[in-house]
Each structure stands twice: as C-alpha cells, then as structure tokens.
Short mmCIF file of C-alpha atoms in Angstrom, two decimals:
data_model
loop_
_atom_site.label_atom_id
_atom_site.label_comp_id
_atom_site.label_asym_id
_atom_site.label_seq_id
_atom_site.Cartn_x
_atom_site.Cartn_y
_atom_site.Cartn_z
CA MET O 65 0.00 0.00 0.00
CA ARG O 66 1.42 3.37 -1.03
CA VAL O 67 1.09 6.34 1.26
CA ARG O 68 0.62 9.68 -0.43
CA VAL O 69 2.58 12.59 0.96
CA GLU O 70 1.41 16.01 -0.17
CA GLN O 71 3.93 18.83 -0.38
CA THR O 72 2.65 22.39 -0.01
CA PRO O 73 4.90 25.44 -0.45
CA LEU O 74 4.41 28.00 2.34
CA PRO O 75 5.58 31.35 0.92
CA GLY O 76 7.90 33.13 3.33
CA ILE O 77 7.91 30.14 5.70
CA GLY O 78 9.11 26.98 3.94
CA VAL O 79 7.30 23.81 2.95
CA ARG O 80 4.71 21.53 4.55
CA HIS O 81 4.51 17.76 3.99
CA ASP O 82 1.24 16.07 5.02
CA LEU O 83 0.03 12.50 4.98
CA VAL O 84 -3.36 11.06 5.82
CA THR O 85 -3.24 7.86 7.86
CA THR O 86 -5.56 4.91 7.25
CA SER O 87 -7.48 6.00 10.37
CA GLY O 88 -8.23 9.33 8.67
CA ARG O 89 -5.84 11.45 10.76
CA THR O 90 -3.62 14.00 9.03
CA VAL O 91 -0.10 14.48 10.32
CA GLY O 92 2.52 16.74 8.82
CA VAL O 93 5.92 18.30 9.08
CA VAL O 94 6.50 22.00 8.47
CA SER O 95 10.10 22.61 7.39
CA HIS O 96 10.92 26.28 7.89
CA ARG O 97 13.48 28.11 5.76
CA SER O 98 15.41 28.72 8.98
CA GLY O 99 15.91 24.96 9.36
CA ARG O 100 13.36 24.56 12.15
CA ARG O 101 10.89 21.68 11.84
CA ASP O 102 7.46 21.33 13.44
CA LEU O 103 5.54 18.07 13.73
CA VAL O 104 1.84 18.95 13.34
CA LEU O 105 -1.42 17.08 13.97
CA TYR O 106 -4.58 18.30 12.29
CA ASP O 107 -8.21 18.24 13.46
CA VAL O 108 -10.17 15.30 12.00
CA ASP O 109 -13.24 17.47 11.37
CA ASP O 110 -11.29 20.45 9.97
CA PRO O 111 -8.08 19.41 8.18
CA ASP O 112 -7.01 23.05 7.95
CA SER O 113 -7.07 23.40 11.75
CA CYS O 114 -3.92 22.39 13.63
CA LEU O 115 -4.58 20.64 16.96
CA ALA O 116 -0.94 20.42 18.01
CA SER O 117 2.41 21.66 16.79
CA ILE O 118 5.61 20.25 18.26
CA PRO O 119 8.87 22.03 17.41
CA LEU O 120 11.73 19.58 16.81
CA THR O 121 15.46 20.22 17.02
CA ASP O 122 17.66 18.64 14.34
CA ASP O 123 18.63 15.87 16.77
CA GLU O 124 14.99 15.23 17.72
CA ALA O 125 13.88 15.11 14.07
CA GLU O 126 16.72 12.72 13.25
CA ALA O 127 15.93 10.53 16.26
CA LEU O 128 12.23 10.39 15.33
CA ALA O 129 13.07 9.46 11.73
CA ASP O 130 15.48 6.78 12.94
CA VAL O 131 12.96 5.32 15.37
CA LEU O 132 10.27 5.18 12.70
CA GLY O 133 12.66 3.79 10.09
CA ALA O 134 14.24 1.19 12.36
CA SER O 135 10.93 -0.04 13.74
CA LEU O 136 9.47 -0.31 10.25
CA MET O 137 12.44 -2.27 8.95
CA LEU O 138 12.60 -4.58 11.97
CA GLY O 139 8.82 -5.09 11.79
CA GLN O 140 9.14 -6.11 8.15
CA LEU O 141 11.92 -8.54 9.07
CA ALA O 142 9.77 -9.99 11.85
CA GLY O 143 6.97 -10.51 9.33
CA LEU O 144 9.42 -12.27 7.02
CA ARG O 145 10.47 -14.52 9.88
CA GLN O 146 6.85 -15.57 10.45
CA GLN O 147 6.39 -16.34 6.75
CA ALA O 148 9.45 -18.58 6.41
CA ALA O 149 9.50 -21.61 8.68
CA GLY O 150 12.87 -22.02 10.35
CA LEU O 151 14.10 -18.59 9.29
CA LEU O 152 15.00 -16.26 12.16
CA THR O 153 15.99 -12.60 12.47
CA GLU O 154 18.47 -11.57 15.12
CA GLN O 155 20.34 -8.46 16.24
CA ILE O 156 23.98 -9.23 17.02
CA ALA O 157 26.19 -6.68 18.79
CA LEU O 158 29.68 -6.30 17.33
CA PRO O 159 31.97 -6.35 20.37
CA ALA O 160 34.61 -3.60 20.58
CA GLY O 161 37.27 -6.34 20.63
CA SER O 162 36.01 -8.05 17.48
CA PRO O 163 38.67 -8.71 14.86
CA PHE O 164 36.22 -7.21 12.32
CA VAL O 165 36.13 -3.69 13.80
CA GLY O 166 37.51 -1.46 11.03
CA ARG O 167 37.27 -4.29 8.48
CA ARG O 168 34.92 -4.94 5.58
CA LEU O 169 31.75 -7.00 5.87
CA GLY O 170 33.03 -9.15 2.99
CA ASP O 171 36.04 -10.13 5.10
CA THR O 172 33.72 -12.07 7.43
CA ARG O 173 32.56 -14.36 4.60
CA ALA O 174 29.54 -14.81 6.88
CA ARG O 175 27.04 -15.79 4.20
CA THR O 176 29.43 -18.28 2.58
CA ARG O 177 30.40 -19.81 5.93
CA THR O 178 26.97 -19.87 7.62
CA SER O 179 24.28 -19.40 4.93
CA ALA O 180 22.96 -16.52 7.09
CA SER O 181 22.69 -13.02 5.59
CA ILE O 182 23.57 -9.69 7.17
CA VAL O 183 20.66 -7.53 6.02
CA ALA O 184 21.26 -4.31 7.97
CA VAL O 185 23.52 -2.62 10.50
CA LEU O 186 22.31 -0.33 13.27
CA ARG O 187 24.93 2.31 14.11
CA ASP O 188 24.20 4.89 16.77
CA ARG O 189 20.68 5.94 15.76
CA GLU O 190 21.14 5.17 12.06
CA VAL O 191 19.84 2.16 10.12
CA ILE O 192 22.11 1.04 7.30
CA PRO O 193 20.05 -1.33 5.14
CA SER O 194 21.62 -3.93 2.84
CA PRO O 195 25.29 -3.21 3.56
CA GLY O 196 27.55 -4.35 0.73
CA PRO O 197 30.78 -6.32 1.01
CA THR O 198 32.88 -3.11 1.25
CA PHE O 199 30.90 -1.83 4.26
CA LEU O 200 33.29 -1.08 7.16
CA PHE O 201 32.30 -2.22 10.63
CA GLU O 202 32.73 0.02 13.67
CA ALA O 203 32.86 -0.94 17.34
CA ASN O 204 29.38 -1.29 18.85
CA ASP O 205 27.60 -1.73 15.52
CA VAL O 206 24.54 -3.96 15.81
CA VAL O 207 24.25 -6.41 12.93
CA VAL O 208 20.79 -7.55 11.80
CA ALA O 209 21.06 -11.04 10.34
CA VAL O 210 18.57 -13.51 8.86
CA GLY O 211 19.11 -17.26 8.81
CA THR O 212 18.66 -20.53 10.63
CA ARG O 213 19.50 -20.86 14.32
CA ASP O 214 22.82 -22.54 13.42
CA GLY O 215 23.59 -19.87 10.84
CA LEU O 216 22.92 -17.01 13.27
CA ASP O 217 25.03 -18.71 15.94
CA GLY O 218 27.78 -18.96 13.34
CA VAL O 219 27.58 -15.24 12.47
CA THR O 220 27.73 -14.40 16.20
CA ALA O 221 30.84 -16.56 16.60
CA ILE O 222 32.51 -15.07 13.50
CA LEU O 223 31.91 -11.47 14.64
CA ALA O 224 33.18 -12.29 18.13
CA GLY O 225 36.33 -13.84 16.64
CA ASP O 226 35.51 -17.27 18.07
CA THR O 227 36.22 -19.04 14.75
CA ASP O 228 39.00 -18.98 12.21
CA GLY O 229 38.64 -15.98 9.91
#
C-alpha cells in the first residue's frame, strides 16, 4: 500500500509535507526556511485546523526518523520470519574487541560460511540497510542477520572472533 505525501509550499515560511493515515488522521511536518521543523497534527473534522504543533530540534527530528525507520524495517523482518518456517531474524552486537572492527563486511565471509545473511547494520541511531561487502564495521555496531538458528550462531561466533577468519 502506497502512502501519499502532499507537499505544499508556504511562501515566506518553507514547505509543509502532510500525509493522511488509514485511520483518517492527518499528520505533517513543516520545514521552515530557517531549518526549524514542526511536527503537526490536524483536526479530523477540519483538516485546515492544527490541533498540536511540536517544534523539533535537528537531533529530535533525526531521532524520530530513525525510530520510525528502524521499527518499520525490523517489523518487516519480523513478518518475514513468520512467513518462512525455520528462518530467524536476530540483532547481534559487534563487540569492541572483534577482529572485524575497522574491516569490511566481505572479510567475514559470513554468508558463505553460515548461509545466514547480514541484512542491515544499526549504528548509533542510524539504520544502514543492505550493507555491501565493502561496508566497514565500527565498534558497537549492531548487525541484523537472517538465517537458521545454526547460521545465526555462526555469524555471532565469527563477529566475536571465536572461529578462524
């Protein structure tokens, strides 16, 4: 299902992006020319009337986007897990002492060695979907992997340096 986002120029102010939820509520973001952003909620009975406006700092806007993006992606992975018998999704912390800190994902050879796939990396508050083989790991990354129980245990062992690399 596609969600339609309407963009409305606000002369002298900036731009407003609105979307109507399936429950009929309209929520929007006003991006001011100054860089300020406001999260706005509109009245159900009068879509031109704003019920609430919440100013967001850059860090708050980024955190909100990350929370929404991460939860959406992880929810989709959870749905995939339910559809495929025996297929699991797991978040695996990359320990600071891992031999793969500062090295490329391809160096792990995780998929070849375990048949499990690394489908995303969570770093700070950022979601990095579908990292390629040249992706560089950093200490405290959280790897999102999909595979069998044995495959996920294998990825965990590889990242911890508990197997031959």
